[in-house]
GROMACS .gro file of N, CA, C and O in nm:
model
  384
    1MET      N    1   0.084  -0.119   0.000
    1MET     CA    2   0.000   0.000   0.000
    1MET      C    3   0.088   0.125   0.000
    1MET      O    4   0.189   0.131   0.068
    2ILE      N    5   0.044   0.222  -0.077
    2ILE     CA    6   0.112   0.350  -0.087
    2ILE      C    7   0.026   0.452  -0.013
    2ILE      O    8  -0.097   0.449  -0.021
    3GLU      N    9   0.089   0.542   0.058
    3GLU     CA   10   0.020   0.647   0.134
    3GLU      C   11   0.043   0.780   0.064
    3GLU      O   12   0.156   0.821   0.042
    4ILE      N   13  -0.066   0.848   0.027
    4ILE     CA   14  -0.057   0.977  -0.040
    4ILE      C   15  -0.125   1.081   0.048
    4ILE      O   16  -0.241   1.062   0.088
    5SER      N   17  -0.054   1.189   0.081
    5SER     CA   18  -0.109   1.287   0.174
    5SER      C   19  -0.168   1.407   0.101
    5SER      O   20  -0.125   1.441  -0.011
    6PHE      N   21  -0.265   1.471   0.165
    6PHE     CA   22  -0.334   1.588   0.111
    6PHE      C   23  -0.340   1.695   0.219
    6PHE      O   24  -0.360   1.664   0.336
    7THR      N   25  -0.326   1.820   0.178
    7THR     CA   26  -0.333   1.930   0.274
    7THR      C   27  -0.476   1.953   0.321
    7THR      O   28  -0.498   2.006   0.429
    8SER      N   29  -0.572   1.911   0.241
    8SER     CA   30  -0.712   1.933   0.274
    8SER      C   31  -0.790   1.802   0.269
    8SER      O   32  -0.773   1.723   0.176
    9ALA      N   33  -0.875   1.781   0.367
    9ALA     CA   34  -0.960   1.663   0.367
    9ALA      C   35  -1.055   1.666   0.247
    9ALA      O   36  -1.084   1.563   0.186
   10ASP      N   37  -1.102   1.785   0.211
   10ASP     CA   38  -1.192   1.799   0.095
   10ASP      C   39  -1.124   1.753  -0.033
   10ASP      O   40  -1.186   1.688  -0.118
   11ASP      N   41  -0.995   1.786  -0.049
   11ASP     CA   42  -0.922   1.743  -0.168
   11ASP      C   43  -0.909   1.591  -0.172
   11ASP      O   44  -0.925   1.529  -0.277
   12ALA      N   45  -0.879   1.532  -0.058
   12ALA     CA   46  -0.865   1.386  -0.052
   12ALA      C   47  -0.997   1.317  -0.085
   12ALA      O   48  -1.000   1.219  -0.161
   13ILE      N   49  -1.107   1.368  -0.034
   13ILE     CA   50  -1.238   1.310  -0.062
   13ILE      C   51  -1.273   1.326  -0.209
   13ILE      O   52  -1.326   1.234  -0.272
   14LEU      N   53  -1.242   1.442  -0.266
   14LEU     CA   54  -1.266   1.465  -0.408
   14LEU      C   55  -1.190   1.364  -0.493
   14LEU      O   56  -1.245   1.305  -0.586
   15VAL      N   57  -1.064   1.341  -0.461
   15VAL     CA   58  -0.984   1.244  -0.536
   15VAL      C   59  -1.042   1.104  -0.519
   15VAL      O   60  -1.051   1.028  -0.616
   16MET      N   61  -1.085   1.067  -0.399
   16MET     CA   62  -1.147   0.936  -0.379
   16MET      C   63  -1.269   0.919  -0.469
   16MET      O   64  -1.290   0.814  -0.527
   17GLN      N   65  -1.350   1.023  -0.480
   17GLN     CA   66  -1.470   1.016  -0.563
   17GLN      C   67  -1.437   1.006  -0.711
   17GLN      O   68  -1.512   0.945  -0.787
   18ALA      N   69  -1.326   1.064  -0.754
   18ALA     CA   70  -1.289   1.066  -0.895
   18ALA      C   71  -1.216   0.940  -0.941
   18ALA      O   72  -1.198   0.920  -1.060
   19LEU      N   73  -1.176   0.855  -0.847
   19LEU     CA   74  -1.102   0.735  -0.884
   19LEU      C   75  -1.188   0.639  -0.966
   19LEU      O   76  -1.310   0.634  -0.949
   20THR      N   77  -1.123   0.561  -1.051
   20THR     CA   78  -1.195   0.455  -1.121
   20THR      C   79  -1.238   0.350  -1.019
   20THR      O   80  -1.182   0.343  -0.909
   21GLU      N   81  -1.336   0.271  -1.054
   21GLU     CA   82  -1.390   0.172  -0.960
   21GLU      C   83  -1.282   0.077  -0.905
   21GLU      O   84  -1.277   0.056  -0.784
   22PRO      N   85  -1.195   0.019  -0.988
   22PRO     CA   86  -1.093  -0.070  -0.931
   22PRO      C   87  -1.000   0.002  -0.832
   22PRO      O   88  -0.965  -0.054  -0.728
   23ALA      N   89  -0.962   0.125  -0.865
   23ALA     CA   90  -0.875   0.200  -0.775
   23ALA      C   91  -0.948   0.233  -0.645
   23ALA      O   92  -0.891   0.222  -0.536
   24ARG      N   93  -1.075   0.273  -0.656
   24ARG     CA   94  -1.153   0.307  -0.537
   24ARG      C   95  -1.170   0.185  -0.445
   24ARG      O   96  -1.169   0.196  -0.323
   25MET      N   97  -1.184   0.067  -0.506
   25MET     CA   98  -1.201  -0.054  -0.426
   25MET      C   99  -1.073  -0.091  -0.351
   25MET      O  100  -1.079  -0.159  -0.248
   26SER      N  101  -0.958  -0.047  -0.401
   26SER     CA  102  -0.832  -0.081  -0.335
   26SER      C  103  -0.787   0.028  -0.237
   26SER      O  104  -0.690   0.010  -0.165
   27ALA      N  105  -0.857   0.141  -0.236
   27ALA     CA  106  -0.812   0.256  -0.156
   27ALA      C  107  -0.898   0.276  -0.032
   27ALA      O  108  -1.012   0.232  -0.026
   28PHE      N  109  -0.840   0.341   0.066
   28PHE     CA  110  -0.920   0.388   0.179
   28PHE      C  111  -0.869   0.523   0.226
   28PHE      O  112  -0.752   0.556   0.212
   29TYR      N  113  -0.962   0.601   0.277
   29TYR     CA  114  -0.937   0.740   0.319
   29TYR      C  115  -0.913   0.743   0.468
   29TYR      O  116  -0.985   0.680   0.546
   30GLN      N  117  -0.812   0.817   0.510
   30GLN     CA  118  -0.783   0.837   0.652
   30GLN      C  119  -0.796   0.986   0.681
   30GLN      O  120  -0.716   1.066   0.632
   31PRO      N  121  -0.899   1.026   0.757
   31PRO     CA  122  -0.917   1.169   0.784
   31PRO      C  123  -0.801   1.225   0.867
   31PRO      O  124  -0.731   1.150   0.935
   32PRO      N  125  -0.782   1.356   0.859
   32PRO     CA  126  -0.673   1.417   0.936
   32PRO      C  127  -0.699   1.403   1.085
   32PRO      O  128  -0.813   1.407   1.131
   33ASP      N  129  -0.591   1.383   1.160
   33ASP     CA  130  -0.600   1.369   1.305
   33ASP      C  131  -0.520   1.483   1.367
   33ASP      O  132  -0.398   1.480   1.368
   34GLY      N  133  -0.592   1.584   1.413
   34GLY     CA  134  -0.523   1.700   1.469
   34GLY      C  135  -0.453   1.778   1.360
   34GLY      O  136  -0.513   1.824   1.266
   35ALA      N  137  -0.321   1.791   1.372
   35ALA     CA  138  -0.243   1.868   1.275
   35ALA      C  139  -0.198   1.783   1.156
   35ALA      O  140  -0.137   1.834   1.064
   36ALA      N  141  -0.229   1.654   1.160
   36ALA     CA  142  -0.186   1.564   1.052
   36ALA      C  143  -0.262   1.593   0.924
   36ALA      O  144  -0.368   1.656   0.925
   37ARG      N  145  -0.210   1.547   0.814
   37ARG     CA  146  -0.274   1.565   0.684
   37ARG      C  147  -0.371   1.450   0.657
   37ARG      O  148  -0.359   1.343   0.713
   38ALA      N  149  -0.467   1.475   0.568
   38ALA     CA  150  -0.557   1.370   0.524
   38ALA      C  151  -0.477   1.274   0.435
   38ALA      O  152  -0.387   1.317   0.362
   39LEU      N  153  -0.508   1.146   0.442
   39LEU     CA  154  -0.432   1.047   0.366
   39LEU      C  155  -0.525   0.959   0.283
   39LEU      O  156  -0.639   0.932   0.323
   40ILE      N  157  -0.474   0.914   0.171
   40ILE     CA  158  -0.537   0.806   0.095
   40ILE      C  159  -0.434   0.695   0.087
   40ILE      O  160  -0.320   0.717   0.047
   41HIS      N  161  -0.474   0.577   0.129
   41HIS     CA  162  -0.391   0.458   0.117
   41HIS      C  163  -0.444   0.381  -0.003
   41HIS      O  164  -0.565   0.354  -0.011
   42VAL      N  165  -0.355   0.346  -0.093
   42VAL     CA  166  -0.400   0.282  -0.217
   42VAL      C  167  -0.298   0.174  -0.257
   42VAL      O  168  -0.179   0.186  -0.226
   43ALA      N  169  -0.347   0.071  -0.327
   43ALA     CA  170  -0.257  -0.031  -0.378
   43ALA      C  171  -0.155   0.034  -0.471
   43ALA      O  172  -0.187   0.129  -0.543
   44GLU      N  173  -0.035  -0.018  -0.469
   44GLU     CA  174   0.075   0.043  -0.545
   44GLU      C  175   0.043   0.059  -0.693
   44GLU      O  176   0.080   0.158  -0.755
   45GLU      N  177  -0.032  -0.034  -0.751
   45GLU     CA  178  -0.062  -0.027  -0.894
   45GLU      C  179  -0.153   0.091  -0.929
   45GLU      O  180  -0.157   0.136  -1.044
   46PHE      N  181  -0.227   0.144  -0.831
   46PHE     CA  182  -0.317   0.256  -0.856
   46PHE      C  183  -0.261   0.390  -0.809
   46PHE      O  184  -0.326   0.493  -0.825
   47ALA      N  185  -0.143   0.389  -0.752
   47ALA     CA  186  -0.082   0.514  -0.702
   47ALA      C  187  -0.068   0.619  -0.812
   47ALA      O  188  -0.097   0.737  -0.787
   48PRO      N  189  -0.027   0.584  -0.935
   48PRO     CA  190  -0.016   0.688  -1.038
   48PRO      C  191  -0.150   0.758  -1.067
   48PRO      O  192  -0.152   0.879  -1.091
   49GLU      N  193  -0.260   0.683  -1.063
   49GLU     CA  194  -0.391   0.745  -1.086
   49GLU      C  195  -0.423   0.845  -0.975
   49GLU      O  196  -0.468   0.957  -1.003
   50VAL      N  197  -0.399   0.808  -0.850
   50VAL     CA  198  -0.425   0.898  -0.737
   50VAL      C  199  -0.336   1.021  -0.746
   50VAL      O  200  -0.382   1.134  -0.728
   51GLN      N  201  -0.210   1.002  -0.776
   51GLN     CA  202  -0.117   1.114  -0.785
   51GLN      C  203  -0.153   1.208  -0.899
   51GLN      O  204  -0.143   1.330  -0.884
   52ALA      N  205  -0.199   1.154  -1.011
   52ALA     CA  206  -0.238   1.239  -1.125
   52ALA      C  207  -0.360   1.323  -1.088
   52ALA      O  208  -0.366   1.442  -1.120
   53LEU      N  209  -0.458   1.262  -1.022
   53LEU     CA  210  -0.577   1.337  -0.980
   53LEU      C  211  -0.541   1.442  -0.875
   53LEU      O  212  -0.594   1.553  -0.876
   54ALA      N  213  -0.452   1.406  -0.783
   54ALA     CA  214  -0.411   1.500  -0.679
   54ALA      C  215  -0.338   1.620  -0.738
   54ALA      O  216  -0.349   1.732  -0.689
   55ALA      N  217  -0.263   1.596  -0.847
   55ALA     CA  218  -0.189   1.705  -0.910
   55ALA      C  219  -0.278   1.795  -0.993
   55ALA      O  220  -0.243   1.910  -1.020
   56ASP      N  221  -0.394   1.744  -1.035
   56ASP     CA  222  -0.486   1.821  -1.120
   56ASP      C  223  -0.626   1.817  -1.061
   56ASP      O  224  -0.716   1.751  -1.113
   57LEU      N  225  -0.646   1.888  -0.949
   57LEU     CA  226  -0.776   1.885  -0.879
   57LEU      C  227  -0.891   1.938  -0.963
   57LEU      O  228  -1.002   1.884  -0.954
   58PRO      N  229  -0.873   2.041  -1.048
   58PRO     CA  230  -0.985   2.084  -1.133
   58PRO      C  231  -1.035   1.971  -1.224
   58PRO      O  232  -1.155   1.956  -1.245
   59SER      N  233  -0.944   1.890  -1.274
   59SER     CA  234  -0.983   1.777  -1.359
   59SER      C  235  -1.061   1.673  -1.276
   59SER      O  236  -1.159   1.616  -1.323
   60ALA      N  237  -1.016   1.650  -1.154
   60ALA     CA  238  -1.087   1.556  -1.066
   60ALA      C  239  -1.227   1.608  -1.035
   60ALA      O  240  -1.324   1.533  -1.037
   61ARG      N  241  -1.238   1.738  -1.008
   61ARG     CA  242  -1.367   1.799  -0.979
   61ARG      C  243  -1.461   1.784  -1.099
   61ARG      O  244  -1.578   1.748  -1.084
   62LYS      N  245  -1.409   1.807  -1.220
   62LYS     CA  246  -1.490   1.794  -1.341
   62LYS      C  247  -1.537   1.649  -1.358
   62LYS      O  248  -1.653   1.625  -1.392
   63SER      N  249  -1.449   1.555  -1.335
   63SER     CA  250  -1.484   1.414  -1.347
   63SER      C  251  -1.597   1.376  -1.252
   63SER      O  252  -1.692   1.306  -1.291
   64VAL      N  253  -1.590   1.423  -1.129
   64VAL     CA  254  -1.694   1.393  -1.030
   64VAL      C  255  -1.826   1.458  -1.070
   64VAL      O  256  -1.932   1.396  -1.063
   65LEU      N  257  -1.822   1.583  -1.115
   65LEU     CA  258  -1.944   1.652  -1.155
   65LEU      C  259  -2.010   1.585  -1.276
   65LEU      O  260  -2.133   1.571  -1.281
   66LEU      N  261  -1.930   1.541  -1.373
   66LEU     CA  262  -1.986   1.472  -1.489
   66LEU      C  263  -2.049   1.339  -1.450
   66LEU      O  264  -2.157   1.302  -1.500
   67ALA      N  265  -1.985   1.266  -1.360
   67ALA     CA  266  -2.042   1.139  -1.314
   67ALA      C  267  -2.172   1.162  -1.238
   67ALA      O  268  -2.270   1.088  -1.255
   68ASP      N  269  -2.176   1.266  -1.155
   68ASP     CA  270  -2.299   1.298  -1.081
   68ASP      C  271  -2.411   1.337  -1.176
   68ASP      O  272  -2.526   1.296  -1.159
   69ALA      N  273  -2.380   1.416  -1.279
   69ALA     CA  274  -2.480   1.458  -1.376
   69ALA      C  275  -2.535   1.338  -1.452
   69ALA      O  276  -2.657   1.327  -1.474
   70ALA      N  277  -2.449   1.245  -1.489
   70ALA     CA  278  -2.494   1.125  -1.560
   70ALA      C  279  -2.585   1.040  -1.471
   70ALA      O  280  -2.687   0.987  -1.516
   71HIS      N  281  -2.550   1.030  -1.345
   71HIS     CA  282  -2.632   0.952  -1.251
   71HIS      C  283  -2.769   1.018  -1.232
   71HIS      O  284  -2.872   0.948  -1.231
   72LEU      N  285  -2.772   1.149  -1.217
   72LEU     CA  286  -2.900   1.219  -1.200
   72LEU      C  287  -2.988   1.206  -1.325
   72LEU      O  288  -3.109   1.186  -1.316
   73ARG      N  289  -2.926   1.215  -1.443
   73ARG     CA  290  -3.000   1.199  -1.567
   73ARG      C  291  -3.061   1.059  -1.575
   73ARG      O  292  -3.177   1.041  -1.607
   74TRP      N  293  -2.983   0.958  -1.541
   74TRP     CA  294  -3.032   0.820  -1.544
   74TRP      C  295  -3.149   0.802  -1.446
   74TRP      O  296  -3.251   0.741  -1.481
   75ARG      N  297  -3.136   0.856  -1.325
   75ARG     CA  298  -3.245   0.843  -1.226
   75ARG      C  299  -3.373   0.909  -1.276
   75ARG      O  300  -3.482   0.857  -1.257
   76LYS      N  301  -3.358   1.024  -1.340
   76LYS     CA  302  -3.475   1.094  -1.394
   76LYS      C  303  -3.536   1.012  -1.508
   76LYS      O  304  -3.658   1.000  -1.520
   77GLU      N  305  -3.453   0.955  -1.592
   77GLU     CA  306  -3.498   0.877  -1.707
   77GLU      C  307  -3.578   0.754  -1.666
   77GLU      O  308  -3.678   0.721  -1.728
   78VAL      N  309  -3.533   0.685  -1.563
   78VAL     CA  310  -3.600   0.560  -1.523
   78VAL      C  311  -3.696   0.580  -1.406
   78VAL      O  312  -3.755   0.484  -1.358
   79GLY      N  313  -3.711   0.703  -1.361
   79GLY     CA  314  -3.794   0.730  -1.244
   79GLY      C  315  -3.942   0.729  -1.270
   79GLY      O  316  -4.022   0.722  -1.176
   80GLY      N  317  -3.984   0.734  -1.395
   80GLY     CA  318  -4.126   0.732  -1.427
   80GLY      C  319  -4.188   0.870  -1.427
   80GLY      O  320  -4.125   0.969  -1.388
   81ILE      N  321  -4.312   0.875  -1.475
   81ILE     CA  322  -4.388   1.000  -1.478
   81ILE      C  323  -4.530   0.971  -1.431
   81ILE      O  324  -4.570   0.855  -1.417
   82THR      N  325  -4.606   1.074  -1.408
   82THR     CA  326  -4.747   1.059  -1.373
   82THR      C  327  -4.830   1.132  -1.478
   82THR      O  328  -4.808   1.249  -1.506
   83VAL      N  329  -4.923   1.059  -1.537
   83VAL     CA  330  -5.012   1.114  -1.640
   83VAL      C  331  -5.155   1.100  -1.590
   83VAL      O  332  -5.202   0.989  -1.566
   84ALA      N  333  -5.222   1.213  -1.571
   84ALA     CA  334  -5.360   1.214  -1.521
   84ALA      C  335  -5.374   1.134  -1.392
   84ALA      O  336  -5.469   1.059  -1.373
   85GLY      N  337  -5.274   1.145  -1.307
   85GLY     CA  338  -5.279   1.077  -1.178
   85GLY      C  339  -5.239   0.931  -1.182
   85GLY      O  340  -5.239   0.862  -1.081
   86VAL      N  341  -5.202   0.880  -1.300
   86VAL     CA  342  -5.164   0.739  -1.314
   86VAL      C  343  -5.012   0.730  -1.334
   86VAL      O  344  -4.958   0.790  -1.427
   87PRO      N  345  -4.943   0.655  -1.246
   87PRO     CA  346  -4.798   0.641  -1.263
   87PRO      C  347  -4.767   0.560  -1.389
   87PRO      O  348  -4.829   0.457  -1.415
   88VAL      N  349  -4.670   0.608  -1.466
   88VAL     CA  350  -4.626   0.539  -1.588
   88VAL      C  351  -4.476   0.515  -1.576
   88VAL      O  352  -4.399   0.608  -1.558
   89ALA      N  353  -4.437   0.386  -1.589
   89ALA     CA  354  -4.295   0.352  -1.581
   89ALA      C  355  -4.224   0.399  -1.707
   89ALA      O  356  -4.279   0.394  -1.816
   90THR      N  357  -4.099   0.447  -1.690
   90THR     CA  358  -4.022   0.492  -1.806
   90THR      C  359  -3.886   0.420  -1.813
   90THR      O  360  -3.798   0.464  -1.886
   91ASP      N  361  -3.871   0.312  -1.741
   91ASP     CA  362  -3.745   0.239  -1.745
   91ASP      C  363  -3.738   0.152  -1.871
   91ASP      O  364  -3.834   0.145  -1.949
   92ASP      N  365  -3.627   0.084  -1.893
   92ASP     CA  366  -3.609   0.006  -2.015
   92ASP      C  367  -3.707  -0.110  -2.025
   92ASP      O  368  -3.745  -0.150  -2.135
   93ARG      N  369  -3.753  -0.167  -1.915
   93ARG     CA  370  -3.848  -0.278  -1.919
   93ARG      C  371  -3.987  -0.231  -1.961
   93ARG      O  372  -4.064  -0.308  -2.016
   94ALA      N  373  -4.019  -0.106  -1.935
   94ALA     CA  374  -4.150  -0.053  -1.968
   94ALA      C  375  -4.163  -0.019  -2.116
   94ALA      O  376  -4.274   0.002  -2.165
   95GLU      N  377  -4.053  -0.014  -2.188
   95GLU     CA  378  -4.056   0.024  -2.328
   95GLU      C  379  -4.102  -0.089  -2.420
   95GLU      O  380  -4.138  -0.065  -2.533
   96ALA      N  381  -4.100  -0.211  -2.374
   96ALA     CA  382  -4.132  -0.327  -2.459
   96ALA      C  383  -4.278  -0.330  -2.499
   96ALA      O  384  -4.367  -0.276  -2.453
   0.00000   0.00000   0.00000
């Protein structure tokens, strides 16, 4: 495991959210304790991904926002609608 430190807990959490699924599954976040820095512990094979995101926080922020937007769009798409008081499913199974 590789330990990567962050000056801000918010930055460390942002990087955790922006990681790919395999990297996120191998990593864990350690909040700051007193004057200590926030840490992400990650498997050595994923350290370059964490370091790249840590070096370019605006890119990490954009990645997280795009993923959140896609998730919200999907939830709206499959959430259904109400027509004249009758719920109508709009998910992929309802299209058949």
